[in-house]
Amino acid sequence: MFTRVLAFASLAAVAQAYFTFGGTALIAQTRLDSVVNPGGIGTHVHAIVGASGFSNVYDQDQLMKSNCTTIPVQPDKSNYWAPQLYHQDKDTGEFTAMPTSFNIYYLPRHGSNDTILAFPKGLRMLAGDTTRRTFNESSLADQAITFVCLDDSGSPQGNALPNKPCSGGLRAQVFFPSCWDGENLDSPDHKSHMSYPLTQFDNGDCPESHPVRLVSLFYEMMVAVGDSDFWGVGAWVFANGDTTGYGLHADFVNGWDVDLLQNAIDQCSGASGNVLDCAPLAAVYDADAARACVFEGQLVDEPVGLATPLPALPGCNPVFGTNTLPCANNPAPGLVPAQPALPDGWAEVGCIAEGAHGRALSALSTTAANMTKGGCAAFCAGHGFALAGAEYADECYCGDALGNGATGAVLSWTECTMRCAGNMYEICGGPSRLTLMSTNAGAAKSA
């Protein structure tokens, strides 16, 4: 269900081409926000997609040097994020992060007489308000935050979190302002340099104060709420403590090749959602790179509710309507590498193919539910071997030379796509593929 692109209701009302990055996987889940909390630790956990070089400091030149992005159009090194949605256990009060992905829409919404431009280099923006807990029906900014409960009742759209089970999942939706003041790439509140059109949040003419029409950006954050028990208001809690949904918000930092995005806007009149119908984007489409892409940077050194439930929301955010702060005296966490260093003396060789006639490394093996690249290298080193290969997420193989027809030729990094069982930010091989490590990066040899 979460790879299916489900069009926002108003899209059908406007016969204009658009393109979508559907089923986009997360690059990180952590308490960082380079827009609102630059250089520091954020107040709540975000679900983040896009460039692998995401950090708590935004610099477009640096971001565009990222190794990869979870967006299949690899020259889009932007980052897109929103607060993580948690399930709160009715009995224990513990919080578990629910599986999440994004659909990202680029919509050419014209006014009566304007030209749609690509996002300028260095643009960052925020839509929504993390502190809002009420709905003002006359506010375009409030109207731009919506939800769809995917179930058998026709999936109606509303402006608050649904107060019922959603067996097919939840779409948490944010439509960004598309009118720019033409001068500022950011503003103190990260909003004032942008504006919604005059009469509708998703269409119409721009105000004189913000005369430049940019391509419209719309997120659908897809959350697998149907996998968890719904027991009423409070079962679903955003990372900022919001149970109403009114505090949903989202951030964007530009990492596009601006000329490429402009070409797509100008040329792709027939791309009705399908990126591959847009020639400039289809030419740089690489789904394998998007699947294999892992986060390169640093994370806040704290659990975020993925492996085990949490007694409190990261950042010690109270659930709306309560004042309970069980973690108020906890020390502030620091940052740690998402991909820890290998043991001393070890280096990663790269992605290689298994042997044609059996295992490339057959001297010793193990499996572990907490497998990491470092754990595999340490296991093999502890038994005196010079080579280690992580495969299929939780397997580790050791030896001193490659055998059974394995050549050690390094393949494209996109052929090893499986996250390590013990660290989602590392790759541990894939089907018939090894992430090979050695005590000497040049020592891999065939027997």
Coordinates of N, CA, C and O in Angstrom, one line a residue, residues 7-131:
A7 N -3.4 10.2 -5.2 CA -3.4 11.6 -5.5 C -4.3 12.4 -4.6 O -5.4 11.9 -4.2
F8 N -3.8 13.5 -4.2 CA -4.5 14.5 -3.3 C -5.8 14.9 -4.1 O -5.8 15.0 -5.3
A9 N -6.9 15.0 -3.4 CA -8.2 15.1 -4.0 C -8.3 16.3 -5.0 O -8.9 16.2 -6.1
S10 N -7.6 17.4 -4.7 CA -7.7 18.6 -5.6 C -6.9 18.4 -6.8 O -7.0 19.2 -7.7
L11 N -6.0 17.4 -6.9 CA -5.1 17.3 -8.1 C -6.0 17.0 -9.3 O -5.7 17.6 -10.4
A12 N -7.0 16.2 -9.2 CA -7.8 15.9 -10.3 C -8.6 17.1 -10.9 O -9.0 17.1 -12.0
A13 N -8.8 18.1 -10.1 CA -9.5 19.3 -10.5 C -8.8 20.2 -11.4 O -9.4 21.1 -12.0
V14 N -7.5 20.0 -11.5 CA -6.7 20.9 -12.3 C -5.9 20.1 -13.3 O -5.1 19.3 -13.0
A15 N -6.2 20.3 -14.6 CA -5.6 19.5 -15.7 C -4.3 20.0 -16.0 O -4.0 20.6 -17.1
Q16 N -3.3 19.9 -15.1 CA -1.9 20.4 -15.3 C -1.0 19.2 -15.0 O -1.3 18.4 -14.1
A17 N 0.1 19.1 -15.8 CA 1.0 18.0 -15.5 C 1.7 18.2 -14.2 O 1.9 19.3 -13.7
Y18 N 2.2 17.1 -13.7 CA 2.9 17.1 -12.4 C 3.8 15.8 -12.4 O 3.6 14.9 -13.2
F19 N 4.8 15.8 -11.5 CA 5.5 14.6 -11.3 C 5.7 14.3 -9.8 O 5.6 15.2 -9.0
T20 N 5.8 13.0 -9.6 CA 5.7 12.5 -8.2 C 6.9 11.6 -7.9 O 7.2 10.7 -8.7
F21 N 7.4 11.7 -6.7 CA 8.4 10.7 -6.2 C 7.6 9.9 -5.2 O 7.5 10.2 -4.0
G22 N 7.1 8.8 -5.6 CA 6.2 8.0 -4.8 C 6.9 6.9 -4.0 O 7.9 6.3 -4.5
G23 N 6.4 6.6 -2.8 CA 7.0 5.5 -2.0 C 8.4 5.8 -1.6 O 9.2 4.9 -1.4
T24 N 8.8 7.1 -1.4 CA 10.1 7.4 -1.1 C 10.5 7.0 0.4 O 9.8 7.3 1.3
A25 N 11.6 6.2 0.5 CA 12.0 5.7 1.8 C 12.8 6.8 2.6 O 13.3 7.8 2.0
L26 N 12.8 6.6 3.9 CA 13.5 7.5 4.8 C 15.0 7.4 4.6 O 15.5 6.3 4.5
I27 N 15.7 8.5 4.8 CA 17.1 8.5 4.9 C 17.6 8.5 6.4 O 18.6 8.0 6.7
A28 N 16.7 9.1 7.2 CA 17.1 9.1 8.7 C 15.8 9.4 9.5 O 14.8 10.0 9.0
Q29 N 15.8 9.0 10.7 CA 14.9 9.3 11.7 C 15.7 9.8 13.0 O 16.3 9.0 13.7
T30 N 15.7 11.1 13.2 CA 16.5 11.6 14.3 C 16.0 13.0 14.6 O 15.2 13.6 13.9
R31 N 16.5 13.5 15.7 CA 16.1 14.8 16.3 C 17.0 16.0 15.8 O 17.6 16.7 16.6
L32 N 17.1 16.1 14.5 CA 17.8 17.2 13.8 C 16.9 18.0 12.9 O 16.0 17.5 12.3
D33 N 17.2 19.3 12.8 CA 16.4 20.2 12.0 C 17.3 21.4 11.6 O 17.5 22.3 12.4
S34 N 17.8 21.3 10.3 CA 18.7 22.4 9.9 C 18.0 23.7 9.6 O 18.7 24.7 9.4
V35 N 16.7 23.7 9.6 CA 16.0 25.0 9.3 C 15.7 25.7 10.7 O 16.0 26.8 10.9
V36 N 15.0 25.0 11.6 CA 14.6 25.6 12.8 C 15.6 25.6 13.9 O 15.7 26.5 14.7
N37 N 16.5 24.5 13.9 CA 17.5 24.4 15.0 C 18.9 24.2 14.3 O 19.5 23.2 14.5
P38 N 19.3 25.1 13.5 CA 20.6 24.9 12.8 C 21.8 24.9 13.8 O 21.9 25.6 14.7
G39 N 22.6 23.8 13.5 CA 23.8 23.7 14.3 C 23.6 23.0 15.7 O 24.6 22.7 16.4
G40 N 22.4 22.7 16.0 CA 22.1 22.1 17.3 C 21.2 20.8 17.2 O 21.2 20.2 16.1
I41 N 20.6 20.5 18.3 CA 19.7 19.3 18.3 C 18.3 19.8 18.4 O 18.0 20.8 19.1
G42 N 17.4 19.2 17.6 CA 16.1 19.7 17.5 C 15.2 19.3 18.7 O 15.7 18.6 19.6
T43 N 14.0 19.8 18.7 CA 13.1 19.5 19.8 C 12.4 18.2 19.7 O 11.9 17.7 20.7
H44 N 12.2 17.7 18.5 CA 11.5 16.4 18.3 C 12.0 15.7 17.1 O 12.7 16.2 16.2
V45 N 11.7 14.4 17.1 CA 12.2 13.5 16.0 C 11.5 13.8 14.7 O 10.3 14.0 14.6
H46 N 12.3 13.8 13.6 CA 11.7 14.0 12.3 C 11.9 12.7 11.4 O 12.9 12.0 11.6
A47 N 11.0 12.4 10.6 CA 11.1 11.4 9.5 C 11.6 12.2 8.3 O 10.9 13.1 7.8
I48 N 12.8 11.8 7.8 CA 13.5 12.6 6.8 C 13.8 11.7 5.5 O 14.2 10.6 5.6
V49 N 13.5 12.3 4.4 CA 13.8 11.6 3.1 C 14.8 12.5 2.3 O 14.9 13.7 2.6
G50 N 15.4 11.9 1.3 CA 16.3 12.7 0.4 C 17.7 12.4 0.6 O 18.2 11.3 0.8
A51 N 18.5 13.5 0.5 CA 20.0 13.4 0.4 C 20.6 12.7 1.6 O 20.3 13.0 2.7
S52 N 21.6 11.9 1.3 CA 22.4 11.2 2.4 C 23.3 12.1 3.2 O 23.7 11.7 4.3
G53 N 23.5 13.3 2.7 CA 24.4 14.2 3.4 C 23.6 15.2 4.4 O 24.2 16.2 4.8
F54 N 22.4 14.9 4.7 CA 21.6 15.7 5.6 C 22.4 15.9 6.9 O 23.0 15.0 7.4
S55 N 22.3 17.1 7.4 CA 22.9 17.4 8.7 C 22.1 18.5 9.4 O 21.1 19.0 8.9
N56 N 22.6 18.9 10.6 CA 21.9 20.0 11.3 C 22.4 21.4 10.8 O 22.0 22.4 11.4
V57 N 23.2 21.4 9.8 CA 23.6 22.7 9.1 C 23.3 22.6 7.7 O 23.8 21.6 7.0
Y58 N 22.5 23.5 7.1 CA 22.2 23.5 5.7 C 23.1 24.4 4.9 O 23.3 25.6 5.1
D59 N 23.8 23.8 3.9 CA 24.6 24.4 2.9 C 24.3 23.7 1.6 O 24.7 22.5 1.5
Q60 N 23.7 24.4 0.6 CA 23.3 23.6 -0.6 C 24.5 23.1 -1.3 O 24.4 22.0 -1.8
D61 N 25.6 23.8 -1.4 CA 26.8 23.3 -2.1 C 27.2 22.0 -1.4 O 27.6 21.0 -2.1
Q62 N 27.2 21.9 -0.1 CA 27.6 20.7 0.6 C 26.6 19.6 0.4 O 26.9 18.4 0.2
L63 N 25.3 19.9 0.5 CA 24.3 18.9 0.3 C 24.3 18.3 -1.1 O 24.1 17.1 -1.2
M64 N 24.6 19.1 -2.1 CA 24.7 18.5 -3.4 C 25.9 17.6 -3.6 O 26.0 16.9 -4.7
K65 N 26.8 17.6 -2.7 CA 27.9 16.6 -2.7 C 27.6 15.3 -2.1 O 28.4 14.4 -2.0
S66 N 26.4 15.1 -1.6 CA 25.9 13.9 -1.0 C 26.2 12.7 -1.9 O 26.0 12.9 -3.2
N67 N 26.5 11.6 -1.4 CA 26.7 10.4 -2.2 C 25.5 10.0 -3.0 O 25.6 9.5 -4.1
C68 N 24.3 10.2 -2.4 CA 23.1 9.7 -3.0 C 21.9 10.3 -2.4 O 22.0 11.1 -1.4
T69 N 20.7 9.9 -2.8 CA 19.5 10.3 -2.2 C 18.4 9.2 -2.4 O 18.5 8.4 -3.3
T70 N 17.5 9.2 -1.4 CA 16.4 8.2 -1.5 C 15.4 8.6 -2.6 O 14.4 7.9 -2.9
I71 N 15.5 9.8 -3.2 CA 14.7 10.2 -4.3 C 15.3 9.6 -5.6 O 16.5 9.6 -5.8
P72 N 14.5 8.9 -6.4 CA 15.1 8.2 -7.6 C 15.8 9.1 -8.6 O 16.7 8.7 -9.3
V73 N 15.4 10.4 -8.7 CA 16.1 11.3 -9.5 C 17.3 11.8 -8.7 O 17.2 12.7 -7.8
Q74 N 18.5 11.3 -9.0 CA 19.6 11.5 -8.1 C 20.2 12.9 -8.1 O 20.7 13.3 -7.0
P75 N 20.0 13.8 -9.1 CA 20.4 15.2 -9.0 C 19.5 16.0 -8.0 O 19.9 17.2 -7.8
D76 N 18.4 15.4 -7.5 CA 17.7 16.1 -6.5 C 18.2 15.8 -5.1 O 17.8 14.8 -4.5
K77 N 19.2 16.5 -4.6 CA 19.8 16.3 -3.3 C 19.1 17.1 -2.2 O 19.7 17.5 -1.2
S78 N 17.8 17.4 -2.4 CA 17.1 18.1 -1.4 C 16.8 17.2 -0.2 O 16.9 16.0 -0.3
N79 N 16.4 17.8 0.9 CA 15.8 17.0 2.0 C 14.4 17.5 2.3 O 14.1 18.7 2.2
Y80 N 13.6 16.5 2.7 CA 12.2 16.8 3.0 C 11.9 16.1 4.3 O 12.2 14.9 4.5
W81 N 11.2 16.8 5.2 CA 10.9 16.1 6.5 C 9.7 16.6 7.2 O 9.2 17.7 6.9
A82 N 9.2 15.8 8.1 CA 8.0 16.1 9.0 C 8.2 15.3 10.3 O 9.0 14.4 10.4
P83 N 7.5 15.7 11.3 CA 7.6 15.0 12.6 C 7.2 13.5 12.5 O 6.2 13.2 11.8
Q84 N 7.9 12.7 13.1 CA 7.6 11.2 13.2 C 6.3 11.0 13.9 O 6.0 11.7 14.9
L85 N 5.5 10.1 13.5 CA 4.3 9.7 14.2 C 4.5 8.4 15.0 O 5.0 7.5 14.5
Y86 N 4.1 8.5 16.2 CA 4.3 7.4 17.2 C 2.9 6.7 17.5 O 1.9 7.4 17.5
H87 N 3.0 5.5 17.9 CA 1.8 4.8 18.5 C 2.1 4.8 20.0 O 3.2 4.4 20.5
Q88 N 1.1 5.2 20.8 CA 1.3 5.2 22.3 C 0.4 4.0 22.8 O -0.8 3.9 22.5
D89 N 1.1 3.1 23.6 CA 0.4 2.0 24.2 C -0.6 2.4 25.2 O -0.2 3.2 26.1
K90 N -1.8 1.9 25.2 CA -2.8 2.4 26.1 C -2.5 2.0 27.5 O -2.8 2.8 28.5
D91 N -1.9 0.9 27.7 CA -1.6 0.3 29.1 C -0.3 0.8 29.7 O -0.2 1.2 30.8
T92 N 0.8 0.8 28.9 CA 2.1 1.2 29.4 C 2.4 2.6 29.2 O 3.3 3.2 29.8
G93 N 1.8 3.3 28.2 CA 2.1 4.6 27.8 C 3.4 4.7 27.0 O 3.9 5.9 26.7
E94 N 3.9 3.6 26.6 CA 5.2 3.6 25.8 C 4.9 4.0 24.3 O 3.8 3.8 23.8
F95 N 6.0 4.5 23.7 CA 5.8 5.0 22.3 C 6.7 4.2 21.3 O 7.9 3.9 21.6
T96 N 6.1 3.9 20.2 CA 6.8 3.1 19.1 C 6.6 3.9 17.8 O 5.5 4.3 17.4
A97 N 7.7 4.2 17.2 CA 7.7 4.8 15.9 C 7.0 3.9 14.8 O 7.4 2.8 14.7
M98 N 6.1 4.5 14.1 CA 5.4 3.7 13.1 C 6.0 3.8 11.7 O 6.6 4.8 11.4
P99 N 6.0 2.7 10.9 CA 6.7 2.7 9.6 C 6.1 3.8 8.7 O 4.9 4.1 8.7
T100 N 7.0 4.5 8.1 CA 6.7 5.8 7.4 C 7.5 5.8 6.0 O 8.6 5.4 5.9
S101 N 6.8 6.4 5.0 CA 7.4 6.7 3.8 C 6.7 8.0 3.3 O 5.8 8.5 3.9
F102 N 7.2 8.5 2.2 CA 6.7 9.8 1.6 C 6.3 9.7 0.1 O 7.0 9.0 -0.6
N103 N 5.3 10.4 -0.3 CA 5.1 10.7 -1.7 C 5.3 12.2 -1.8 O 4.7 13.0 -1.1
I104 N 6.2 12.6 -2.7 CA 6.5 14.0 -2.9 C 6.0 14.4 -4.3 O 6.4 13.9 -5.3
Y105 N 5.2 15.4 -4.3 CA 4.6 15.9 -5.5 C 5.2 17.3 -5.9 O 5.3 18.2 -5.1
Y106 N 5.5 17.4 -7.2 CA 5.9 18.7 -7.8 C 4.8 19.1 -8.8 O 4.5 18.4 -9.7
L107 N 4.1 20.2 -8.4 CA 2.9 20.6 -9.1 C 3.0 22.0 -9.8 O 3.3 23.0 -9.1
P108 N 2.8 22.1 -11.1 CA 2.9 23.4 -11.7 C 1.6 24.2 -11.7 O 0.8 24.2 -12.6
R109 N 1.3 24.8 -10.5 CA 0.1 25.5 -10.3 C 0.2 27.0 -10.8 O 0.8 27.8 -10.0
H110 N -0.4 27.3 -11.9 CA -0.3 28.7 -12.4 C -1.3 29.6 -11.8 O -2.4 29.2 -11.4
G111 N -1.0 30.9 -11.8 CA -1.9 31.9 -11.5 C -2.5 32.4 -12.9 O -2.3 31.7 -13.9
S112 N -3.1 33.6 -12.9 CA -3.7 34.0 -14.1 C -2.7 34.5 -15.2 O -3.0 34.5 -16.4
N113 N -1.5 34.9 -14.7 CA -0.5 35.4 -15.7 C 0.8 35.4 -15.0 O 1.4 36.4 -14.6
D114 N 1.4 34.2 -14.9 CA 2.7 34.1 -14.3 C 3.5 33.0 -14.9 O 3.0 32.2 -15.7
T115 N 4.8 32.9 -14.6 CA 5.7 31.9 -15.0 C 6.2 31.1 -13.8 O 6.6 31.7 -12.8
I116 N 6.1 29.8 -13.9 CA 6.6 29.0 -12.8 C 8.1 28.8 -12.8 O 8.6 28.3 -13.8
L117 N 8.7 29.1 -11.7 CA 10.2 28.9 -11.6 C 10.5 27.8 -10.7 O 9.8 27.4 -9.8
A118 N 11.7 27.3 -10.9 CA 12.3 26.3 -10.0 C 12.7 27.0 -8.7 O 12.8 28.2 -8.6
F119 N 12.8 26.2 -7.6 CA 13.3 26.7 -6.4 C 14.7 27.3 -6.5 O 15.6 26.7 -7.1
P120 N 14.9 28.5 -6.1 CA 16.2 29.1 -6.2 C 17.2 28.4 -5.3 O 16.9 27.8 -4.3
K121 N 18.5 28.5 -5.7 CA 19.5 27.9 -4.9 C 19.6 28.5 -3.5 O 19.5 29.7 -3.3
G122 N 19.6 27.6 -2.5 CA 19.7 28.0 -1.1 C 18.3 28.2 -0.4 O 18.3 28.5 0.8
L123 N 17.2 28.0 -1.1 CA 15.9 28.2 -0.5 C 15.6 27.1 0.5 O 15.9 25.9 0.3
R124 N 15.1 27.5 1.7 CA 14.6 26.6 2.7 C 13.2 27.2 3.2 O 13.0 28.4 3.1
M125 N 12.4 26.4 3.6 CA 11.1 26.8 4.0 C 10.4 25.8 5.0 O 10.7 24.7 5.0
L126 N 9.4 26.4 5.7 CA 8.6 25.6 6.7 C 7.2 25.9 6.4 O 6.8 27.0 6.2
A127 N 6.4 24.8 6.5 CA 4.9 24.9 6.3 C 4.3 24.3 7.6 O 4.8 23.3 8.1
G128 N 3.3 25.0 8.1 CA 2.7 24.5 9.4 C 3.3 25.1 10.6 O 4.2 25.8 10.5
D129 N 2.7 24.7 11.8 CA 3.1 25.3 13.0 C 3.1 24.2 14.1 O 2.1 23.7 14.4
T130 N 4.3 23.9 14.6 CA 4.4 22.8 15.6 C 3.6 23.1 16.9 O 3.2 22.1 17.6
T131 N 3.3 24.3 17.2 CA 2.6 24.7 18.4 C 1.1 24.8 18.3 O 0.4 24.9 19.3

